[in-house]
CSV table of C-alpha atoms in Angstrom, one decimal:
chain,number,residue,atom,x,y,z
A,1,UNK,CA,102.0,116.6,124.5
A,2,UNK,CA,100.5,113.8,126.7
A,3,UNK,CA,98.8,114.8,129.8
A,4,UNK,CA,100.6,114.6,133.3
A,5,UNK,CA,101.0,110.9,134.0
A,6,UNK,CA,103.6,108.2,135.5
A,7,UNK,CA,106.2,107.8,132.8
A,8,UNK,CA,106.7,104.3,131.4
A,9,UNK,CA,110.2,103.9,130.4
A,10,UNK,CA,109.8,101.4,127.7
A,11,UNK,CA,107.4,104.1,126.0
A,12,UNK,CA,109.7,107.0,126.6
A,13,UNK,CA,112.7,104.9,125.1
A,14,UNK,CA,110.4,104.1,122.0
A,15,UNK,CA,109.7,107.7,121.9
A,16,UNK,CA,113.6,108.8,121.7
A,17,UNK,CA,114.4,105.7,119.1
A,18,UNK,CA,111.2,107.0,116.7
A,19,UNK,CA,112.5,110.5,116.8
A,20,UNK,CA,116.2,108.9,115.8
A,21,UNK,CA,114.1,106.9,113.4
A,22,UNK,CA,112.9,110.3,111.9
A,23,UNK,CA,116.5,111.4,111.4
A,24,UNK,CA,117.2,108.0,109.5
A,25,UNK,CA,114.5,108.7,107.3
A,26,UNK,CA,115.5,112.3,106.5
A,27,UNK,CA,119.3,111.0,106.2
A,28,UNK,CA,118.1,109.1,103.0
A,29,UNK,CA,115.9,111.8,101.9
A,30,UNK,CA,117.2,113.0,98.6
A,31,UNK,CA,116.1,116.6,99.7
A,32,UNK,CA,117.8,116.5,103.1
A,33,UNK,CA,120.3,113.8,103.4
A,34,UNK,CA,120.5,112.3,100.2
A,35,UNK,CA,121.7,108.7,101.7
A,36,UNK,CA,119.6,106.6,99.1
A,37,UNK,CA,120.7,108.8,96.3
A,38,UNK,CA,124.2,108.4,97.0
A,39,UNK,CA,124.2,104.8,98.0
A,40,UNK,CA,124.1,102.0,95.4
A,41,UNK,CA,124.1,98.0,95.8
A,42,UNK,CA,124.2,96.5,99.2
A,43,UNK,CA,124.9,100.3,100.9
A,44,UNK,CA,121.4,101.2,99.1
A,45,UNK,CA,119.7,97.8,100.0
A,46,UNK,CA,121.2,98.2,103.9
A,47,UNK,CA,119.5,102.0,103.7
A,48,UNK,CA,116.3,100.7,102.3
A,49,UNK,CA,116.2,98.4,105.3
A,50,UNK,CA,117.0,101.1,107.7
A,51,UNK,CA,114.2,103.0,105.8
A,52,UNK,CA,111.7,100.2,106.1
A,53,UNK,CA,112.6,99.7,109.9
A,54,UNK,CA,112.1,103.5,110.7
A,55,UNK,CA,109.4,104.6,108.5
A,56,UNK,CA,106.7,104.0,111.2
A,57,UNK,CA,108.3,106.6,113.4
A,58,UNK,CA,105.9,109.4,112.8
A,59,UNK,CA,103.0,106.9,113.6
A,60,UNK,CA,104.1,105.6,116.5
A,61,UNK,CA,104.3,109.4,117.9
A,62,UNK,CA,100.7,109.8,117.3
A,63,UNK,CA,99.8,106.1,118.2
A,64,UNK,CA,101.6,106.9,121.7
A,65,UNK,CA,99.6,109.9,122.2
A,66,UNK,CA,95.9,108.1,121.4
A,67,UNK,CA,97.2,105.5,123.8
A,68,UNK,CA,97.5,107.8,127.0
A,69,UNK,CA,95.1,111.1,126.0
A,70,UNK,CA,92.3,108.6,125.1
A,71,UNK,CA,91.2,108.6,128.8
A,72,UNK,CA,91.4,112.6,129.2
A,73,UNK,CA,88.6,115.1,128.0
A,74,UNK,CA,90.9,117.9,129.2
A,75,UNK,CA,93.4,119.8,127.1
A,76,UNK,CA,95.7,122.5,127.9
A,77,UNK,CA,95.5,125.2,125.0
A,78,UNK,CA,98.8,126.8,125.7
A,79,UNK,CA,100.5,123.4,125.0
A,80,UNK,CA,100.3,123.9,121.3
A,81,UNK,CA,101.0,127.4,121.4
A,82,UNK,CA,104.6,126.8,123.3
A,83,UNK,CA,105.4,124.1,120.4
A,84,UNK,CA,104.4,126.6,117.6
A,85,UNK,CA,106.5,129.1,119.3
A,86,UNK,CA,109.3,126.5,119.4
A,87,UNK,CA,109.0,126.1,115.6
A,88,UNK,CA,109.2,129.8,115.1
A,89,UNK,CA,112.4,130.2,117.6
A,90,UNK,CA,114.1,126.9,116.1
A,91,UNK,CA,113.5,128.6,112.7
A,92,UNK,CA,115.3,131.8,113.5
A,93,UNK,CA,118.2,130.4,115.6
A,94,UNK,CA,118.9,128.0,113.1
A,95,UNK,CA,118.8,130.6,110.1
A,96,UNK,CA,121.3,132.8,112.4
A,97,UNK,CA,123.6,129.6,112.7
A,98,UNK,CA,123.6,128.7,109.1
A,99,UNK,CA,124.5,132.3,108.2
A,100,UNK,CA,127.4,132.2,110.6
A,101,UNK,CA,128.5,129.1,109.3
A,102,UNK,CA,128.2,130.6,105.7
A,103,UNK,CA,125.7,127.8,104.9
A,104,UNK,CA,122.8,130.5,104.1
A,105,UNK,CA,122.5,134.1,103.2
A,106,UNK,CA,121.0,136.2,106.1
A,107,UNK,CA,118.3,138.5,104.4
A,108,UNK,CA,115.0,140.4,106.2
A,109,UNK,CA,112.9,138.6,104.2
A,110,UNK,CA,114.1,135.1,104.9
A,111,UNK,CA,113.9,136.3,108.7
A,112,UNK,CA,110.2,137.4,108.3
A,113,UNK,CA,109.5,133.9,106.5
A,114,UNK,CA,110.4,132.1,109.4
A,115,UNK,CA,107.8,133.6,111.5
A,116,UNK,CA,105.4,131.7,109.9
A,117,UNK,CA,105.3,128.3,111.6
A,118,UNK,CA,105.4,125.9,108.8
A,119,UNK,CA,105.9,122.8,110.1
A,120,UNK,CA,103.3,120.0,108.8
A,121,UNK,CA,103.7,117.5,111.6
A,122,UNK,CA,103.4,120.3,114.6
A,123,UNK,CA,100.4,122.1,113.2
A,124,UNK,CA,98.3,118.7,112.3
A,125,UNK,CA,99.5,117.2,115.7
A,126,UNK,CA,98.4,120.2,117.7
A,127,UNK,CA,94.9,120.3,115.8
A,128,UNK,CA,94.7,116.5,116.6
A,129,UNK,CA,95.5,117.5,120.3
A,130,UNK,CA,92.7,120.2,120.3
A,131,UNK,CA,90.3,118.0,118.8
A,132,UNK,CA,91.0,114.5,120.5
A,133,UNK,CA,88.5,115.2,123.5
A,134,UNK,CA,85.7,115.0,120.8
A,135,UNK,CA,87.1,112.1,119.5
A,136,UNK,CA,87.2,110.6,122.8
A,137,UNK,CA,83.2,111.4,123.5
A,138,UNK,CA,82.5,109.2,120.2
A,139,UNK,CA,85.1,106.2,121.8
A,140,UNK,CA,83.4,106.3,125.5
A,141,UNK,CA,79.9,105.8,123.6
A,142,UNK,CA,81.1,102.8,121.4
A,143,UNK,CA,83.1,101.4,124.6
A,144,UNK,CA,79.9,101.5,126.8
A,145,UNK,CA,77.6,99.7,124.2
A,146,UNK,CA,80.3,97.3,123.5
A,147,UNK,CA,80.7,96.5,127.5
A,148,UNK,CA,77.0,96.5,127.6
A,149,UNK,CA,76.8,93.5,125.2
A,150,UNK,CA,80.4,91.9,126.5
A,151,UNK,CA,82.0,92.4,123.3
A,152,UNK,CA,84.2,94.1,121.0
A,153,UNK,CA,81.3,94.7,118.0
A,154,UNK,CA,80.9,98.3,117.7
A,155,UNK,CA,84.7,99.3,117.8
A,156,UNK,CA,85.5,96.6,115.7
A,157,UNK,CA,83.4,97.6,112.8
A,158,UNK,CA,84.7,101.4,113.3
A,159,UNK,CA,88.1,100.2,113.2
A,160,UNK,CA,87.6,97.9,110.2
A,161,UNK,CA,85.7,100.8,108.5
A,162,UNK,CA,88.6,103.7,109.0
A,163,UNK,CA,91.1,101.2,107.9
A,164,UNK,CA,89.2,100.2,104.4
A,165,UNK,CA,88.5,103.9,103.9
A,166,UNK,CA,91.6,105.7,105.1
A,167,UNK,CA,94.3,103.4,104.8
A,168,UNK,CA,93.9,100.2,102.3
A,169,UNK,CA,91.7,101.8,99.8
A,170,UNK,CA,93.7,105.3,99.4
A,171,UNK,CA,97.0,103.2,99.4
A,172,UNK,CA,95.5,101.0,96.4
A,173,UNK,CA,94.4,104.2,94.6
A,174,UNK,CA,98.0,105.4,94.9
A,175,UNK,CA,99.7,102.4,93.7
A,176,UNK,CA,97.2,102.2,90.8
A,177,UNK,CA,98.5,105.7,89.9
A,178,UNK,CA,102.1,104.6,90.2
A,179,UNK,CA,101.5,101.2,88.2
A,180,UNK,CA,99.5,103.3,85.4
A,181,UNK,CA,101.5,106.3,85.3
A,182,UNK,CA,98.5,108.4,85.5
A,183,UNK,CA,96.8,110.7,87.9
A,184,UNK,CA,93.4,109.2,89.1
A,185,UNK,CA,92.5,112.7,90.5
A,186,UNK,CA,89.4,112.7,92.7
A,187,UNK,CA,89.1,108.9,93.4
A,188,UNK,CA,90.7,108.7,96.8
A,189,UNK,CA,89.0,109.1,100.0
A,190,UNK,CA,91.3,111.1,101.4
A,191,UNK,CA,91.8,114.1,99.1
A,192,UNK,CA,91.3,115.1,95.6
A,193,UNK,CA,95.1,114.6,94.8
A,194,UNK,CA,95.3,111.0,96.6
A,195,UNK,CA,96.3,109.9,100.0
A,196,UNK,CA,99.3,112.7,100.2
A,197,UNK,CA,101.3,109.9,101.6
A,198,UNK,CA,99.6,110.3,105.0
A,199,UNK,CA,100.7,113.7,105.6
A,200,UNK,CA,97.1,114.6,106.9
A,201,UNK,CA,94.8,115.1,110.0
A,202,UNK,CA,93.0,111.9,108.4
A,203,UNK,CA,96.0,109.5,109.0
A,204,UNK,CA,96.7,111.3,112.7
A,205,UNK,CA,93.2,110.4,113.8
A,206,UNK,CA,93.3,107.1,112.6
A,207,UNK,CA,96.3,106.5,114.6
A,208,UNK,CA,95.0,108.1,117.6
A,209,UNK,CA,91.8,105.9,117.6
A,210,UNK,CA,94.2,102.8,117.2
A,211,UNK,CA,96.4,104.1,119.9
A,212,UNK,CA,92.8,104.3,122.1
A,213,UNK,CA,91.9,101.0,120.9
A,214,UNK,CA,95.3,99.4,122.1
A,215,UNK,CA,94.6,100.9,125.6
A,216,UNK,CA,91.2,99.4,125.5
A,217,UNK,CA,92.3,96.0,124.2
A,218,UNK,CA,95.1,96.0,127.2
A,219,UNK,CA,92.6,97.2,130.0
A,220,UNK,CA,90.0,94.7,129.2
A,221,UNK,CA,93.0,92.2,128.4
A,222,UNK,CA,92.6,91.5,132.1
A,223,UNK,CA,89.1,90.1,131.6
A,224,UNK,CA,90.7,87.7,128.7
A,225,UNK,CA,93.6,86.8,131.1
A,226,UNK,CA,91.5,86.0,134.0
A,227,UNK,CA,89.3,83.9,131.8
A,228,UNK,CA,92.3,81.9,130.6
A,229,UNK,CA,93.0,83.1,126.8
A,230,UNK,CA,96.1,83.5,125.7
A,231,UNK,CA,97.9,86.8,124.8
A,232,UNK,CA,100.7,87.5,122.3
A,233,UNK,CA,104.0,86.7,123.6
A,234,UNK,CA,107.0,89.0,122.9
A,235,UNK,CA,108.4,86.4,120.8
A,236,UNK,CA,105.2,86.1,118.8
A,237,UNK,CA,104.8,89.8,118.4
A,238,UNK,CA,108.7,89.8,117.1
A,239,UNK,CA,108.1,87.5,114.5
A,240,UNK,CA,105.0,89.5,113.3
A,241,UNK,CA,107.3,92.4,113.0
A,242,UNK,CA,109.8,90.7,111.1
A,243,UNK,CA,107.5,89.3,108.7
A,244,UNK,CA,105.5,92.9,108.3
A,245,UNK,CA,108.9,94.4,107.9
A,246,UNK,CA,110.1,91.8,105.3
A,247,UNK,CA,106.6,92.4,103.3
A,248,UNK,CA,107.3,96.4,103.2
A,249,UNK,CA,110.9,95.5,102.2
A,250,UNK,CA,109.4,93.5,99.1
A,251,UNK,CA,106.8,96.2,98.3
A,252,UNK,CA,109.6,99.0,98.3
A,253,UNK,CA,111.8,96.7,96.5
A,254,UNK,CA,109.2,96.1,93.7
A,255,UNK,CA,108.6,99.8,93.3
A,256,UNK,CA,112.0,100.4,92.5
A,257,UNK,CA,112.3,97.5,90.1
A,258,UNK,CA,109.4,99.3,88.2
A,259,UNK,CA,111.1,102.9,88.5
A,260,UNK,CA,109.0,104.5,90.7
A,261,UNK,CA,110.7,107.7,92.4
A,262,UNK,CA,111.1,107.2,95.9
A,263,UNK,CA,109.0,110.5,96.7
A,264,UNK,CA,106.0,108.5,94.9
A,265,UNK,CA,106.7,105.5,96.9
A,266,UNK,CA,103.3,103.9,98.2
A,267,UNK,CA,105.5,101.5,100.3
A,268,UNK,CA,106.8,104.4,102.4
A,269,UNK,CA,103.4,106.6,102.7
A,270,UNK,CA,102.5,106.9,106.2
A,271,UNK,CA,98.7,105.4,105.6
A,272,UNK,CA,100.1,102.3,104.0
A,273,UNK,CA,98.5,99.6,106.2
A,274,UNK,CA,101.9,98.0,106.6
A,275,UNK,CA,103.4,101.0,108.1
A,276,UNK,CA,100.8,101.5,110.5
A,277,UNK,CA,100.7,97.8,111.3
A,278,UNK,CA,104.5,98.0,111.8
A,279,UNK,CA,103.7,100.8,114.1
A,280,UNK,CA,101.2,98.8,116.3
A,281,UNK,CA,103.9,96.0,116.5
A,282,UNK,CA,106.6,98.3,117.8
A,283,UNK,CA,104.4,99.7,120.3
A,284,UNK,CA,103.1,96.9,121.9
A,285,UNK,CA,106.9,95.4,122.0
A,286,UNK,CA,108.4,98.2,123.8
A,287,UNK,CA,105.3,98.3,126.0
A,288,UNK,CA,105.5,94.7,127.0
A,289,UNK,CA,109.2,95.4,128.0
A,290,UNK,CA,108.2,96.2,131.5
A,291,UNK,CA,111.1,98.3,132.1
A,292,UNK,CA,111.8,99.8,135.6
A,293,UNK,CA,111.3,103.3,135.9
A,294,UNK,CA,114.8,104.8,134.2
A,295,UNK,CA,115.4,108.3,135.3
A,296,UNK,CA,117.8,109.1,132.3
A,297,UNK,CA,115.7,107.5,129.6
A,298,UNK,CA,112.6,109.5,130.9
A,299,UNK,CA,114.6,113.0,130.7
A,300,UNK,CA,116.2,112.4,127.3
A,301,UNK,CA,112.6,111.4,125.7
A,302,UNK,CA,111.4,115.1,126.6
A,303,UNK,CA,113.7,116.1,123.5
A,304,UNK,CA,112.1,114.3,121.1
A,305,UNK,CA,110.1,117.4,119.2
A,306,UNK,CA,113.4,119.3,119.6
A,307,UNK,CA,115.0,116.8,117.5
A,308,UNK,CA,112.3,116.3,115.2
A,309,UNK,CA,112.5,120.2,114.4
A,310,UNK,CA,116.5,120.8,114.7
A,311,UNK,CA,118.0,117.8,112.7
A,312,UNK,CA,117.1,119.1,109.2
A,313,UNK,CA,119.4,121.9,109.9
A,314,UNK,CA,122.7,119.8,110.5
A,315,UNK,CA,122.0,116.5,108.1
A,316,UNK,CA,123.2,118.2,104.7
A,317,UNK,CA,126.4,119.3,106.2
A,318,UNK,CA,127.2,115.7,107.7
A,319,UNK,CA,129.1,113.9,104.6
A,320,UNK,CA,126.7,111.8,103.7
A,321,UNK,CA,127.8,111.5,100.1
A,322,UNK,CA,131.4,110.5,101.4
A,323,UNK,CA,129.8,108.0,103.8
A,324,UNK,CA,127.9,106.3,101.2
A,325,UNK,CA,131.4,105.2,99.6
A,326,UNK,CA,132.4,103.9,102.7
A,327,UNK,CA,132.7,100.0,103.7
A,328,UNK,CA,129.2,98.7,104.5
A,329,UNK,CA,129.7,98.5,108.7
A,330,UNK,CA,131.1,102.1,108.6
A,331,UNK,CA,128.1,103.7,106.7
A,332,UNK,CA,126.1,101.7,109.1
A,333,UNK,CA,128.0,103.4,112.2
A,334,UNK,CA,127.7,106.8,110.5
A,335,UNK,CA,124.2,106.7,109.9
A,336,UNK,CA,123.5,105.4,113.6
A,337,UNK,CA,126.0,108.0,115.1
A,338,UNK,CA,124.5,111.0,113.1
A,339,UNK,CA,121.0,109.9,114.6
A,340,UNK,CA,122.3,109.5,118.2
A,341,UNK,CA,124.7,112.9,118.0
A,342,UNK,CA,122.2,115.0,116.7
A,343,UNK,CA,119.4,113.8,119.3
A,344,UNK,CA,121.9,114.3,121.9
A,345,UNK,CA,122.2,117.9,120.7
A,346,UNK,CA,118.6,118.4,120.4
A,347,UNK,CA,118.4,117.5,124.2
A,348,UNK,CA,120.7,120.1,125.1
A,349,UNK,CA,118.8,122.5,122.7
A,350,UNK,CA,115.7,121.5,124.9
A,351,UNK,CA,117.3,122.3,128.2
A,352,UNK,CA,118.1,125.6,127.4
A,353,UNK,CA,115.0,126.1,125.8
A,354,UNK,CA,113.1,125.1,128.6
A,355,UNK,CA,115.1,127.1,131.0
A,356,UNK,CA,114.8,130.3,129.0
A,357,UNK,CA,110.9,129.9,128.2
A,358,UNK,CA,110.0,127.8,131.2
A,359,UNK,CA,109.3,130.8,133.5
A,360,UNK,CA,107.6,132.6,130.6
A,361,UNK,CA,104.9,129.8,130.0
A,362,UNK,CA,104.3,128.9,133.7
A,363,UNK,CA,103.6,133.0,134.3
A,364,UNK,CA,100.9,132.6,131.1
A,365,UNK,CA,99.7,129.5,132.6
A,366,UNK,CA,99.1,130.9,135.7
A,367,UNK,CA,97.6,134.2,134.1
A,368,UNK,CA,95.1,132.2,132.3
A,369,UNK,CA,94.2,129.7,135.1
A,370,UNK,CA,91.3,127.7,134.1
A,371,UNK,CA,90.4,129.8,131.0
A,372,UNK,CA,93.4,127.9,129.1
A,373,UNK,CA,91.7,124.5,129.2
A,374,UNK,CA,89.2,122.8,126.7
A,375,UNK,CA,87.5,120.8,129.0
A,376,UNK,CA,84.8,118.4,128.5
A,377,UNK,CA,85.1,116.3,131.6
A,378,UNK,CA,83.7,119.1,133.5
A,379,UNK,CA,80.5,119.5,131.0
């Protein structure tokens, strides 16, 4: 939901891959695709490697928003409404499709229930989108103080404090609970019941601010380069990413060795410091690609939210149990082809959605005019 801007094809490619990463996560999810549940031995190890690579996908989405939205204090309130409407419409259409295929029974109660936009990501993201101008005001004040001092002191202190309070500490509490086999309700800094695995506005706000800090770092890096200070190379970032990935894989394997259920995993929690750092490293790698503008990539990237909303309808019916017994290369092909095919399907659905609803939302925006904006830029 970034404001109008010249699209960076490297970031748009990352947006596509992040959406496919979410599909891979749900391919493995026991309640949707079941990949990790059905696979064993080296097959399961490969799926765990894919899981650890894709686990930063949701964080990447939010971090990208922080990077681009941190310079704007103006928000279009119809954009969250359009996303919420998309959740409801896709839910109803998916129910009709599943009923037609014999996957679900159609009932009035089910139809009425889908009028509630029960989608944690869309609702929390929409909330973040609306409050983000106020986060920008906070950052602007710190930025001015730091620039007056010629330092990063205030922003560095805030970043360290946020990571300690809302990433390192709650992850440690969750890990302690898993190892002790006991709930320590009220001990976490995020909620009474712990970190909620990062499914919270707290984690989204943290990632938004990290994205904003990365924007500051990049813009102020021009001065560092002019002063002859070295920036991390793409090769260096890749090595850091691989090291981070190895640590995350070891953490996940340790949890499996201790018998900790996948659904309780702290390794795959969105607020895990290693998952956050993975998102940062992936973002910087793709931002550093410096791709020319590629219209096909920029166009495909518009389906990222549609891919997120639609893929759970189809994943349970893609014969994942049978694929888990195939030779390793064929299983890998099945995972990647499922992710790519479902993304392309979502792209065509996004085209239809935009064609059908675009005129309606354009008329609504025209009718509301300036009243639709939450605007901190105009004072």
